[in-house]
DNA sequence: TTTTTTGCAAAACCTTTGCAGTTGG
DNA sequence: CCAACTGCAAAGGTTTTGCAAAAAA
């Protein structure tokens, strides 16, 4: 699991598109690899390797966690998958298409919100203008105090 | 090591101020604890627990890493210290006063820049306006592509 | 003296690696 | 067929915990 994106994101909607991309890059489409993809295609949130290995809440059959890690690495290199750190604890994986969704995390209550996309674009634009960086919040989300915690009496 | 700040940052400039704060909070000022503080007071960048335990490059005497972790935890609870994740690898610790310095990390070349403070204020203001969060980039820095990598021919 | 802190050992947690056997193309 | 992949075991890197001994106040 590296910090930087291993390659350009490749957006897929289903297993067939994912399988085609894998084969185009010289990778095989094994049962354990399909299983990881099935879990991520069905998940509505980033999953840890352990969650996938345990079957993603009944979504898929349980499998070996080493294999899950190795497949996540391959899928990340291909650009089909990326991972995000929402706090401490294990990294969480999602399809590259889901990267367009940015998270914003409250460090008081732990809430994980999906950030408004236009607002995030404005933030990225401002960072580019003022700091010169093409910012991505896909690996580390924005962390702060959410409105509820900010207004709560402490 | 938790995600959220354990308490309000307490700014100190030297060992005496740190010691006073510790005693005011009912903590003792032991030799190993002083050693961690000495390393952080002298460091010009966030240090890992291992770096501190190894003597921070000759700055202080080597010490036991368990003790370093426990002291960093105490110092973080008191608000004298906080930690930042600059990428994968160990967390890095710094005095709370150093939190005013925000980092911005390039995920291509690994460069760690100190971000312009006014620009970061503008970013925090925009996040507050558009997303409602009081953003902090002290735990997770902004990650992106630096100007040099962006203009580099790939 | 009393309560906190230390130092060592051991474990916990997340992730990677080695390798012999299996499988996809 | 054979390179890619799997599953198990083992190890690696970072951090936490247990506990008896030491030290701060």
Short mmCIF file of C-alpha atoms (C1' of nucleotides) in Angstrom, two decimals:
data_model
loop_
_atom_site.label_atom_id
_atom_site.label_comp_id
_atom_site.label_asym_id
_atom_site.label_seq_id
_atom_site.Cartn_x
_atom_site.Cartn_y
_atom_site.Cartn_z
CA UNK A 1 0.00 0.00 0.00
CA UNK A 2 1.80 3.11 -1.20
CA UNK A 3 0.99 6.78 -0.72
CA UNK A 4 0.92 7.76 -4.35
CA UNK A 5 -1.57 6.58 -6.92
CA UNK A 6 -0.03 3.68 -8.78
CA UNK A 7 -1.61 4.75 -12.05
CA UNK A 8 -4.34 6.76 -13.73
CA UNK A 9 -7.80 5.88 -12.41
CA UNK A 10 -9.72 3.44 -14.60
CA UNK A 11 -13.48 3.70 -14.21
CA UNK A 12 -15.56 0.55 -14.52
CA UNK A 13 -19.21 -0.15 -13.77
CA UNK A 14 -19.28 -3.92 -13.66
CA UNK A 15 -17.25 -7.09 -13.55
CA UNK A 16 -17.01 -7.43 -17.32
CA UNK A 17 -15.41 -4.04 -17.73
CA UNK A 18 -13.05 -4.74 -14.87
CA UNK A 19 -12.13 -8.14 -16.31
CA UNK A 20 -11.50 -6.62 -19.74
CA UNK A 21 -9.19 -4.01 -18.24
CA UNK A 22 -7.29 -6.64 -16.29
CA UNK A 23 -6.80 -8.88 -19.31
CA UNK A 24 -5.79 -5.91 -21.45
CA UNK A 25 -3.00 -5.31 -18.95
CA UNK A 26 -1.86 -8.94 -18.94
CA UNK A 27 -3.48 -9.91 -15.65
CA UNK A 28 -5.63 -12.94 -15.05
CA UNK A 29 -9.18 -12.96 -13.78
CA UNK A 30 -9.10 -15.53 -11.01
CA UNK A 31 -11.90 -16.42 -8.64
CA UNK A 32 -10.32 -14.66 -5.63
CA UNK A 33 -9.74 -11.55 -7.74
CA UNK A 34 -13.36 -11.54 -8.92
CA UNK A 35 -14.45 -11.83 -5.35
CA UNK A 36 -12.59 -8.68 -4.35
CA UNK A 37 -14.05 -6.84 -7.31
CA UNK A 38 -17.57 -8.10 -6.57
CA UNK A 39 -17.32 -6.83 -3.01
CA UNK A 40 -16.08 -3.40 -4.12
CA UNK A 41 -18.64 -3.14 -6.93
CA UNK A 42 -21.45 -3.78 -4.45
CA UNK A 43 -20.12 -1.77 -1.52
CA UNK A 44 -21.47 1.69 -0.87
CA UNK A 45 -18.42 2.66 1.18
CA UNK A 46 -14.68 1.92 1.23
CA UNK A 47 -13.92 -1.53 2.66
CA UNK A 48 -10.92 -2.76 4.61
CA UNK A 49 -9.02 -5.82 3.39
CA UNK A 50 -10.33 -7.68 6.42
CA UNK A 51 -13.93 -6.82 5.62
CA UNK A 52 -13.49 -8.14 2.10
CA UNK A 53 -11.74 -11.30 3.32
CA UNK A 54 -14.62 -11.90 5.73
CA UNK A 55 -17.10 -11.66 2.88
CA UNK A 56 -18.10 -7.99 3.08
CA UNK A 57 -21.10 -8.65 5.26
CA UNK A 58 -22.36 -11.65 3.33
CA UNK A 59 -21.91 -10.00 -0.05
CA UNK A 60 -19.31 -12.52 -1.18
CA UNK A 61 -17.73 -15.73 0.07
CA UNK A 62 -15.01 -15.38 2.72
CA UNK A 63 -11.48 -15.69 1.40
CA UNK A 64 -7.86 -15.57 2.40
CA UNK A 65 -6.73 -12.15 3.56
CA UNK A 66 -3.26 -12.45 2.02
CA UNK A 67 -4.86 -13.02 -1.32
CA UNK A 68 -7.14 -10.03 -0.76
CA UNK A 69 -4.15 -7.79 -0.02
CA UNK A 70 -2.29 -9.05 -3.07
CA UNK A 71 -5.29 -8.53 -5.30
CA UNK A 72 -5.94 -5.06 -3.93
CA UNK A 73 -2.33 -4.22 -4.73
CA UNK A 74 -2.68 -5.48 -8.29
CA UNK A 75 -5.99 -3.71 -8.77
CA UNK A 76 -4.48 -0.52 -7.42
CA UNK A 77 -1.52 -0.78 -9.80
CA UNK A 78 -3.89 -1.26 -12.70
CA UNK A 79 -5.84 1.79 -11.57
CA UNK A 80 -9.12 0.03 -10.87
CA UNK A 81 -8.91 0.54 -7.11
CA UNK A 82 -7.52 3.05 -4.66
CA UNK A 83 -7.37 3.31 -0.91
CA UNK A 84 -8.15 6.01 1.60
CA UNK A 85 -7.23 6.52 5.26
CA UNK A 86 -10.21 7.81 7.16
CA UNK A 87 -8.37 7.90 10.47
CA UNK A 88 -6.32 5.33 12.33
CA UNK A 89 -6.99 1.68 11.68
CA UNK A 90 -6.74 -0.21 8.43
CA UNK A 91 -6.72 1.41 5.00
CA UNK A 92 -10.02 1.26 3.12
CA UNK A 93 -10.34 0.33 -0.51
CA UNK A 94 -12.79 1.41 -3.19
CA UNK A 95 -13.18 1.40 -6.95
CA UNK A 96 -11.38 4.19 -8.76
CA UNK A 97 -14.77 5.49 -9.93
CA UNK A 98 -15.68 6.14 -6.31
CA UNK A 99 -12.67 8.43 -5.90
CA UNK A 100 -14.78 11.27 -7.22
CA UNK A 101 -16.51 11.09 -3.89
CA UNK A 102 -14.50 13.00 -1.29
CA UNK A 103 -14.88 12.38 2.40
CA UNK A 104 -14.65 14.90 5.21
CA UNK A 105 -14.16 13.53 8.70
CA UNK A 106 -14.99 15.04 12.07
CA UNK A 107 -12.23 14.42 14.57
CA UNK A 108 -14.55 15.06 17.49
CA UNK A 109 -17.39 12.64 16.80
CA UNK A 110 -15.85 10.50 14.07
CA UNK A 111 -18.59 11.31 11.57
CA UNK A 112 -17.63 10.66 7.95
CA UNK A 113 -19.52 12.92 5.54
CA UNK A 114 -19.50 12.82 1.77
CA UNK A 115 -18.35 16.28 0.78
CA UNK A 116 -20.26 18.40 -1.72
CA UNK A 117 -18.46 17.92 -5.05
CA UNK A 118 -18.68 21.54 -6.17
CA UNK A 119 -17.37 22.76 -2.86
CA UNK A 120 -14.44 20.35 -3.15
CA UNK A 121 -13.73 21.58 -6.67
CA UNK A 122 -13.62 25.12 -5.31
CA UNK A 123 -11.19 23.99 -2.60
CA UNK A 124 -8.94 22.27 -5.14
CA UNK A 125 -9.01 25.36 -7.33
CA UNK A 126 -8.04 27.60 -4.43
CA UNK A 127 -5.22 25.25 -3.42
CA UNK A 128 -3.94 25.30 -7.01
CA UNK A 129 -4.05 29.12 -7.14
CA UNK A 130 -2.56 29.76 -3.77
CA UNK A 131 -0.26 26.81 -3.20
CA UNK A 132 0.50 25.56 -6.70
CA UNK A 133 -0.40 21.96 -5.88
CA UNK A 134 -3.02 19.88 -7.68
CA UNK A 135 -4.63 18.70 -4.46
CA UNK A 136 -6.33 15.34 -4.07
CA UNK A 137 -8.30 14.39 -1.00
CA UNK A 138 -8.60 10.78 -2.08
CA UNK A 139 -5.79 9.40 0.07
CA UNK A 140 -6.22 11.60 3.12
CA UNK A 141 -9.61 13.23 3.59
CA UNK A 142 -10.15 16.70 4.99
CA UNK A 143 -10.32 16.44 8.79
CA UNK A 144 -11.89 19.00 11.06
CA UNK A 145 -14.76 19.78 13.38
CA UNK A 146 -18.22 19.22 11.94
CA UNK A 147 -20.95 21.87 12.36
CA UNK A 148 -22.76 19.84 15.04
CA UNK A 149 -19.66 19.43 17.20
CA UNK A 150 -18.66 23.05 16.63
CA UNK A 151 -21.99 24.30 17.94
CA UNK A 152 -22.18 21.76 20.76
CA UNK A 153 -21.62 23.09 24.25
CA UNK A 154 -18.41 21.64 25.60
CA UNK B 1 -2.29 7.43 18.99
CA UNK B 2 -5.80 8.67 18.28
CA UNK B 3 -7.17 10.61 15.34
CA UNK B 4 -8.66 13.47 17.26
CA UNK B 5 -6.75 16.05 19.24
CA UNK B 6 -6.76 14.96 22.84
CA UNK B 7 -7.06 18.54 24.05
CA UNK B 8 -6.56 22.19 23.23
CA UNK B 9 -3.02 22.93 22.01
CA UNK B 10 -0.73 24.31 24.69
CA UNK B 11 2.13 26.39 23.30
CA UNK B 12 5.47 26.31 25.06
CA UNK B 13 8.88 27.63 24.08
CA UNK B 14 11.16 25.80 26.46
CA UNK B 15 11.46 23.01 28.98
CA UNK B 16 10.48 25.14 31.95
CA UNK B 17 7.16 26.10 30.40
CA UNK B 18 6.51 22.50 29.42
CA UNK B 19 7.41 21.26 32.90
CA UNK B 20 5.12 23.84 34.51
CA UNK B 21 2.24 22.76 32.31
CA UNK B 22 2.83 19.11 33.11
CA UNK B 23 2.95 19.69 36.86
CA UNK B 24 -0.12 21.91 36.70
CA UNK B 25 -1.94 18.95 35.21
CA UNK B 26 -0.71 16.52 37.85
CA UNK B 27 1.97 14.88 35.75
CA UNK B 28 5.54 14.29 36.77
CA UNK B 29 8.62 15.56 34.99
CA UNK B 30 10.81 12.51 34.70
CA UNK B 31 14.12 12.19 32.90
CA UNK B 32 12.68 10.13 29.99
CA UNK B 33 9.86 12.67 29.60
CA UNK B 34 12.32 15.56 29.54
CA UNK B 35 14.29 13.75 26.92
CA UNK B 36 11.28 13.51 24.59
CA UNK B 37 10.54 17.20 25.14
CA UNK B 38 14.17 18.18 24.56
CA UNK B 39 14.19 16.33 21.26
CA UNK B 40 10.95 17.96 20.12
CA UNK B 41 12.01 21.43 21.29
CA UNK B 42 15.21 21.17 19.26
CA UNK B 43 13.81 19.44 16.17
CA UNK B 44 13.00 21.49 13.11
CA UNK B 45 10.65 18.82 11.79
CA UNK B 46 8.20 16.22 13.16
CA UNK B 47 10.02 13.19 14.59
CA UNK B 48 8.95 9.56 14.77
CA UNK B 49 8.95 7.76 18.11
CA UNK B 50 11.84 5.66 16.86
CA UNK B 51 13.90 8.74 15.95
CA UNK B 52 13.38 10.11 19.44
CA UNK B 53 14.21 6.77 21.06
CA UNK B 54 17.42 6.62 19.04
CA UNK B 55 18.43 10.05 20.28
CA UNK B 56 17.11 12.27 17.48
CA UNK B 57 20.40 12.29 15.62
CA UNK B 58 22.58 12.86 18.66
CA UNK B 59 20.37 15.59 20.08
CA UNK B 60 19.54 13.57 23.19
CA UNK B 61 20.52 10.29 24.81
CA UNK B 62 18.94 7.13 23.37
CA UNK B 63 16.06 5.77 25.39
CA UNK B 64 13.46 3.04 25.52
CA UNK B 65 10.91 3.27 22.71
CA UNK B 66 8.00 2.06 24.87
CA UNK B 67 8.67 4.91 27.23
CA UNK B 68 8.83 7.32 24.31
CA UNK B 69 5.43 6.15 23.06
CA UNK B 70 3.91 6.44 26.50
CA UNK B 71 5.32 9.90 27.00
CA UNK B 72 4.17 11.06 23.60
CA UNK B 73 0.69 9.85 24.51
CA UNK B 74 0.73 11.77 27.79
CA UNK B 75 2.13 14.89 26.16
CA UNK B 76 -0.53 14.66 23.47
CA UNK B 77 -3.30 14.34 26.09
CA UNK B 78 -1.97 17.38 27.87
CA UNK B 79 -1.94 19.27 24.58
CA UNK B 80 1.80 19.89 24.41
CA UNK B 81 2.35 17.57 21.47
CA UNK B 82 0.47 16.39 18.41
CA UNK B 83 1.21 13.98 15.61
CA UNK B 84 0.90 14.11 11.85
CA UNK B 85 0.87 11.43 9.14
CA UNK B 86 2.92 12.57 6.19
CA UNK B 87 2.32 9.37 4.25
CA UNK B 88 2.70 5.70 5.13
CA UNK B 89 5.19 4.77 7.80
CA UNK B 90 5.28 5.86 11.41
CA UNK B 91 3.41 8.85 12.79
CA UNK B 92 5.53 11.93 13.40
CA UNK B 93 5.35 14.05 16.52
CA UNK B 94 5.87 17.74 17.13
CA UNK B 95 5.18 20.41 19.71
CA UNK B 96 1.70 21.86 19.62
CA UNK B 97 3.22 25.24 18.74
CA UNK B 98 4.53 23.74 15.51
CA UNK B 99 0.99 22.81 14.47
CA UNK B 100 0.62 26.29 13.01
CA UNK B 101 2.94 25.04 10.30
CA UNK B 102 0.94 23.08 7.73
CA UNK B 103 2.55 20.60 5.39
CA UNK B 104 1.64 19.85 1.82
CA UNK B 105 2.98 16.62 0.35
CA UNK B 106 3.61 15.62 -3.26
CA UNK B 107 2.48 12.08 -3.93
CA UNK B 108 4.67 11.83 -7.01
CA UNK B 109 8.08 12.81 -5.67
CA UNK B 110 7.43 12.65 -1.93
CA UNK B 111 8.42 16.27 -1.38
CA UNK B 112 7.12 17.77 1.86
CA UNK B 113 6.62 21.53 1.61
CA UNK B 114 5.69 23.92 4.37
CA UNK B 115 2.52 25.57 3.11
CA UNK B 116 2.12 29.33 3.02
CA UNK B 117 0.17 30.23 6.16
CA UNK B 118 -2.07 32.83 4.53
CA UNK B 119 -2.95 30.48 1.73
CA UNK B 120 -3.86 27.81 4.26
CA UNK B 121 -6.04 30.28 6.14
CA UNK B 122 -7.84 31.03 2.90
CA UNK B 123 -8.35 27.29 2.33
CA UNK B 124 -9.72 26.82 5.85
CA UNK B 125 -12.04 29.78 5.37
CA UNK B 126 -13.35 28.38 2.09
CA UNK B 127 -13.89 24.94 3.63
CA UNK B 128 -15.82 26.56 6.49
CA UNK B 129 -18.00 28.55 4.07
CA UNK B 130 -18.66 25.79 1.62
CA UNK B 131 -18.56 22.64 3.74
CA UNK B 132 -19.32 23.88 7.24
CA UNK B 133 -16.30 22.16 8.77
CA UNK B 134 -13.52 23.85 10.75
CA UNK B 135 -10.78 22.11 8.80
CA UNK B 136 -7.41 21.24 10.28
CA UNK B 137 -4.55 19.94 8.20
CA UNK B 138 -2.49 19.06 11.23
CA UNK B 139 -3.29 15.36 11.34
CA UNK B 140 -3.44 14.67 7.60
CA UNK B 141 -1.65 17.14 5.34
CA UNK B 142 -2.91 18.22 1.93
CA UNK B 143 -1.66 15.70 -0.63
CA UNK B 144 -1.36 16.37 -4.33
CA UNK B 145 0.99 16.92 -7.22
CA UNK B 146 3.61 19.60 -6.72
CA UNK B 147 4.27 22.20 -9.44
CA UNK B 148 7.54 20.54 -10.50
CA UNK B 149 5.97 17.13 -10.98
CA UNK B 150 2.92 18.65 -12.68
CA UNK B 151 5.10 20.34 -15.29
CA UNK B 152 7.46 17.39 -15.67
CA UNK B 153 7.19 15.40 -18.88
CA UNK B 154 5.86 11.96 -18.07
"C1'" DT C 1 5.45 7.32 51.53
"C1'" DT C 2 2.54 7.05 47.80
"C1'" DT C 3 1.41 7.33 43.19
"C1'" DT C 4 3.34 7.87 38.80
"C1'" DT C 5 6.52 6.32 35.63
"C1'" DT C 6 9.96 3.19 33.83
"C1'" DG C 7 12.05 -0.78 31.30
"C1'" DC C 8 11.66 -5.10 29.63
"C1'" DA C 9 8.98 -8.67 27.55
"C1'" DA C 10 5.23 -9.93 25.14
"C1'" DA C 11 1.38 -9.19 22.35
"C1'" DA C 12 -1.64 -6.72 19.11
"C1'" DC C 13 -2.48 -4.87 14.78
"C1'" DC C 14 -1.98 -4.18 9.90
"C1'" DT C 15 0.58 -5.56 5.94
"C1'" DT C 16 4.18 -7.95 3.21
"C1'" DT C 17 7.03 -11.88 1.79
"C1'" DG C 18 8.53 -16.84 0.71
"C1'" DC C 19 7.34 -20.84 -1.27
"C1'" DA C 20 5.25 -25.06 -2.93
"C1'" DG C 21 1.13 -26.18 -5.20
"C1'" DT C 22 -2.85 -24.70 -8.28
"C1'" DT C 23 -5.00 -22.53 -12.17
"C1'" DG C 24 -6.23 -19.36 -16.03
"C1'" DG C 25 -5.43 -18.50 -20.75
"C1'" DC D 1 1.89 -25.95 -21.02
"C1'" DC D 2 3.61 -22.35 -18.13
"C1'" DA D 3 3.55 -17.85 -16.25
"C1'" DA D 4 0.44 -15.89 -12.98
"C1'" DC D 5 -1.87 -16.68 -8.97
"C1'" DT D 6 -3.26 -18.93 -4.52
"C1'" DG D 7 -3.08 -20.36 0.33
"C1'" DC D 8 -0.61 -21.10 4.22
"C1'" DA D 9 2.99 -19.87 7.28
"C1'" DA D 10 6.06 -16.75 8.77
"C1'" DA D 11 7.93 -12.32 9.32
"C1'" DG D 12 8.06 -7.14 9.21
"C1'" DG D 13 6.92 -2.53 10.89
"C1'" DT D 14 4.41 0.22 14.18
"C1'" DT D 15 2.08 0.67 18.48
"C1'" DT D 16 0.02 -1.08 22.84
"C1'" DT D 17 -0.24 -3.68 27.18
"C1'" DG D 18 1.23 -6.18 31.61
"C1'" DC D 19 3.88 -6.06 35.41
"C1'" DA D 20 7.48 -5.74 38.84
"C1'" DA D 21 11.05 -2.37 39.94
"C1'" DA D 22 12.43 2.55 40.20
"C1'" DA D 23 11.77 7.33 40.99
"C1'" DA D 24 9.22 11.90 41.43
"C1'" DA D 25 6.76 14.72 44.56
#
